[in-house]
Amino acid sequence: DQNCTAHVALIPSSGMGHLTPFLRLAVSLISHVRVTLITAHPTVSLAESQTLSCFFSTYPQITESQLLLNTFDAPSEDPFYIQYEAIRRSSHLLSPILCSLCPPLSALITDMSLASTIIPVTQALNLPNYVLFTSSAHMSTLFLSFHTIARSSGESDLFTVPGMQPLPISWIPPPLLSEKDSLFRTQLLENGKAMLQADGILINTFERFEQEPLASLNAGEVLTRLPLVTSIGPFAPCSFERIQPLTWLDGQPMNSVVFASFGSRTAISREQIKELAEGLLRSECRFIWVVKEKKVDREDDKVLDELVGEEFMTKAIDKGLVVNQWVNQEQILSHPAVGGFISHCGWNSVTEAAWHGVPILGWPQHGDQKMNAYVLSRAGLGIWAENWGWGGEMVVKGMEISEKIREVMENNQLRAQVVKIRENARAAVAEGGSSHGGVIELIQIWKN
Ligand code: BUP
């Protein structure tokens, strides 16, 4: 049986934004190859551990192999970056795991944030390795070439990335420009370099969405010796994602609800929460708002009234839903009543909005999100409130927020464009599509 001949292992990184695309990719592979998922424990968030247990009970044919981490303390840094570092420090445990898998592995796919940790291990074992880049192709260009970019202080407001038009410096993740050492910067440098040693780079994007960077990556315009870059997205949502009843949404008119969420790892200040509350009310649109004041998981100990104010909760009763629990975002975006998405532009959120054809109001908070906001506004999937800066850089006033919400919700031209993007997204992964072709080629290589 050919299905038994190829066996692929996947090693996701920490955070829902990294785990989710790996799980979706794993599911898309099970009808072609045998799949093992290597998971690092303990996970950083409850969201990750709950999702994993749901995943393995939905897909018993996918084997779990656990990497038990030696944890360490570095309290001043982001918990997710500390986890990448913990995985690095436990990498000596990986070879025995990889060697014990049966049948022997044909390939290993790892996250870009673990490239410098995992690639040396696979090379020592002579095991083909692939990196799944879980952000945009635009961001991958910066990520891969950052170690080659020399900047001296006092330079212009533009930042030159090989193979791209010069970018405003304000789009570059601030830790990359800072003199101060950070795990973010060190890891990005190391991982960018290590990815040059991969057998292939896979990106959760599609040609019609990011044609230019994909072409210049493969034409040697970014770096002369890059592994082949293959776009294999957007990944289709899967059934392990917990289905929740959406009774309130079911009763709302088509395209009338704006959904606001800033991803699984962004904390919003109280002051900004208040202004956003006002913006939502002033816009007079219906809304679902996921409120989050903590980086990891949610505030369980604080009542919503305290966060957004009792007055707001009373006024919001007929207009919207405010939640501080994990919601099934993909299910919400797929609902016909949802007509707009206020998003931090985490790449999964962008690809999910493309998949479901929901226009975005982009409000990047940190990291790769301005690059992603640029991609989505350029592709016509939404607008980017560029003068709002990074999250936390300023407090954006409710009045301004409400105007932008209306701009997205009332824009018929945008809505028509987004329908087209949805069609292109689905065509890319359907038989005959560019991303589908990319996956089929990989499977052929792994089977030989
Ligand atoms: Br919050 C939240 N429900 O309540 P991104 C997120 N998600 O399903 P991030 C939910 O988590 P990084 C919730 O659909 C997406 O698949 C959402 O990934 C899902 O942003 C994922 O959008 C979040 O990439 O991760 O979490 O900031 O920083 O890695 O981009």
mmCIF file of N, CA, C and O in Angstrom, residues 246 248-249 252 257-261 280 285-291 319-323 327 332 335 338 340-342:
data_model
loop_
_atom_site.group_PDB
_atom_site.id
_atom_site.type_symbol
_atom_site.label_atom_id
_atom_site.label_comp_id
_atom_site.label_asym_id
_atom_site.label_seq_id
_atom_site.Cartn_x
_atom_site.Cartn_y
_atom_site.Cartn_z
ATOM 1 N N LEU A 246 -24.344 29.445 17.580
ATOM 2 C CA LEU A 246 -24.253 30.882 17.326
ATOM 3 C C LEU A 246 -25.665 31.473 17.253
ATOM 4 O O LEU A 246 -26.020 32.144 16.279
ATOM 5 N N TRP A 248 -27.307 33.902 18.646
ATOM 6 C CA TRP A 248 -27.491 35.344 18.469
ATOM 7 C C TRP A 248 -27.215 35.759 17.023
ATOM 8 O O TRP A 248 -28.002 36.466 16.403
ATOM 9 N N LEU A 249 -26.118 35.227 16.477
ATOM 10 C CA LEU A 249 -25.756 35.574 15.088
ATOM 11 C C LEU A 249 -26.824 35.112 14.106
ATOM 12 O O LEU A 249 -27.130 35.807 13.132
ATOM 13 N N GLN A 252 -29.391 37.650 13.089
ATOM 14 C CA GLN A 252 -29.007 38.963 12.554
ATOM 15 C C GLN A 252 -29.046 38.976 11.020
ATOM 16 O O GLN A 252 -28.771 37.965 10.384
ATOM 17 N N VAL A 257 -23.063 42.381 10.860
ATOM 18 C CA VAL A 257 -22.301 42.289 12.114
ATOM 19 C C VAL A 257 -20.807 42.471 11.840
ATOM 20 O O VAL A 257 -20.260 41.870 10.913
ATOM 21 N N VAL A 258 -20.170 43.308 12.669
ATOM 22 C CA VAL A 258 -18.720 43.405 12.570
ATOM 23 C C VAL A 258 -18.120 42.579 13.720
ATOM 24 O O VAL A 258 -18.598 42.621 14.851
ATOM 25 N N PHE A 259 -17.092 41.786 13.374
ATOM 26 C CA PHE A 259 -16.445 40.926 14.362
ATOM 27 C C PHE A 259 -15.103 41.550 14.723
ATOM 28 O O PHE A 259 -14.311 41.888 13.833
ATOM 29 N N ALA A 260 -14.850 41.749 16.027
ATOM 30 C CA ALA A 260 -13.585 42.365 16.451
ATOM 31 C C ALA A 260 -12.799 41.396 17.299
ATOM 32 O O ALA A 260 -13.281 40.916 18.328
ATOM 33 N N SER A 261 -11.567 41.073 16.850
ATOM 34 C CA SER A 261 -10.703 40.218 17.647
ATOM 35 C C SER A 261 -9.248 40.478 17.262
ATOM 36 O O SER A 261 -8.944 40.710 16.100
ATOM 37 N N LEU A 280 -17.465 51.033 18.693
ATOM 38 C CA LEU A 280 -18.438 50.025 18.255
ATOM 39 C C LEU A 280 -19.858 50.575 18.411
ATOM 40 O O LEU A 280 -20.693 50.442 17.508
ATOM 41 N N CYS A 285 -23.284 49.695 14.170
ATOM 42 C CA CYS A 285 -23.324 48.352 13.584
ATOM 43 C C CYS A 285 -23.540 47.345 14.702
ATOM 44 O O CYS A 285 -23.214 47.599 15.853
ATOM 45 N N ARG A 286 -24.064 46.194 14.334
ATOM 46 C CA ARG A 286 -24.092 45.091 15.300
ATOM 47 C C ARG A 286 -22.664 44.554 15.404
ATOM 48 O O ARG A 286 -21.891 44.693 14.455
ATOM 49 N N PHE A 287 -22.336 43.910 16.513
ATOM 50 C CA PHE A 287 -20.952 43.452 16.654
ATOM 51 C C PHE A 287 -20.808 42.235 17.561
ATOM 52 O O PHE A 287 -21.660 41.969 18.411
ATOM 53 N N ILE A 288 -19.705 41.506 17.330
ATOM 54 C CA ILE A 288 -19.228 40.509 18.301
ATOM 55 C C ILE A 288 -17.798 40.929 18.610
ATOM 56 O O ILE A 288 -16.989 41.113 17.703
ATOM 57 N N TRP A 289 -17.518 41.078 19.879
ATOM 58 C CA TRP A 289 -16.210 41.613 20.263
ATOM 59 C C TRP A 289 -15.554 40.665 21.266
ATOM 60 O O TRP A 289 -16.117 40.368 22.317
ATOM 61 N N VAL A 290 -14.376 40.176 20.895
ATOM 62 C CA VAL A 290 -13.604 39.332 21.807
ATOM 63 C C VAL A 290 -12.642 40.239 22.569
ATOM 64 O O VAL A 290 -11.708 40.780 21.989
ATOM 65 N N VAL A 291 -12.900 40.401 23.851
ATOM 66 C CA VAL A 291 -12.095 41.308 24.675
ATOM 67 C C VAL A 291 -10.968 40.520 25.337
ATOM 68 O O VAL A 291 -11.191 39.428 25.861
ATOM 69 N N LYS A 319 -27.388 45.301 20.731
ATOM 70 C CA LYS A 319 -26.526 45.553 19.580
ATOM 71 C C LYS A 319 -25.475 44.487 19.342
ATOM 72 O O LYS A 319 -25.060 44.241 18.210
ATOM 73 N N GLY A 320 -24.992 43.925 20.433
ATOM 74 C CA GLY A 320 -23.858 43.038 20.202
ATOM 75 C C GLY A 320 -23.555 42.082 21.322
ATOM 76 O O GLY A 320 -24.228 42.052 22.356
ATOM 77 N N LEU A 321 -22.536 41.298 21.080
ATOM 78 C CA LEU A 321 -22.052 40.322 22.052
ATOM 79 C C LEU A 321 -20.625 40.675 22.427
ATOM 80 O O LEU A 321 -19.812 40.971 21.550
ATOM 81 N N VAL A 322 -20.346 40.653 23.723
ATOM 82 C CA VAL A 322 -18.980 40.854 24.177
ATOM 83 C C VAL A 322 -18.557 39.556 24.849
ATOM 84 O O VAL A 322 -19.274 39.047 25.701
ATOM 85 N N VAL A 323 -17.421 38.999 24.425
ATOM 86 C CA VAL A 323 -16.995 37.715 24.978
ATOM 87 C C VAL A 323 -15.573 37.783 25.513
ATOM 88 O O VAL A 323 -14.737 38.488 24.952
ATOM 89 N N VAL A 327 -13.461 31.749 21.233
ATOM 90 C CA VAL A 327 -14.582 31.513 20.320
ATOM 91 C C VAL A 327 -14.037 30.771 19.111
ATOM 92 O O VAL A 327 -12.837 30.765 18.884
ATOM 93 N N ILE A 332 -17.322 31.855 13.134
ATOM 94 C CA ILE A 332 -17.941 33.189 13.119
ATOM 95 C C ILE A 332 -17.742 33.842 11.746
ATOM 96 O O ILE A 332 -18.680 34.376 11.156
ATOM 97 N N HIS A 335 -20.094 32.845 9.038
ATOM 98 C CA HIS A 335 -21.531 33.104 9.195
ATOM 99 C C HIS A 335 -21.990 34.232 8.273
ATOM 100 O O HIS A 335 -21.349 35.284 8.215
ATOM 101 N N VAL A 338 -22.035 37.959 9.328
ATOM 102 C CA VAL A 338 -20.800 38.715 9.590
ATOM 103 C C VAL A 338 -20.326 39.399 8.299
ATOM 104 O O VAL A 338 -20.077 38.749 7.285
ATOM 105 N N GLY A 340 -17.891 42.151 8.380
ATOM 106 C CA GLY A 340 -16.628 42.888 8.518
ATOM 107 C C GLY A 340 -15.851 42.347 9.701
ATOM 108 O O GLY A 340 -16.423 41.716 10.599
ATOM 109 N N PHE A 341 -14.541 42.580 9.675
ATOM 110 C CA PHE A 341 -13.656 41.974 10.679
ATOM 111 C C PHE A 341 -12.612 43.008 11.088
ATOM 112 O O PHE A 341 -11.793 43.426 10.268
ATOM 113 N N ILE A 342 -12.687 43.477 12.336
ATOM 114 C CA ILE A 342 -11.631 44.359 12.857
ATOM 115 C C ILE A 342 -10.557 43.418 13.370
ATOM 116 O O ILE A 342 -10.770 42.680 14.328
#
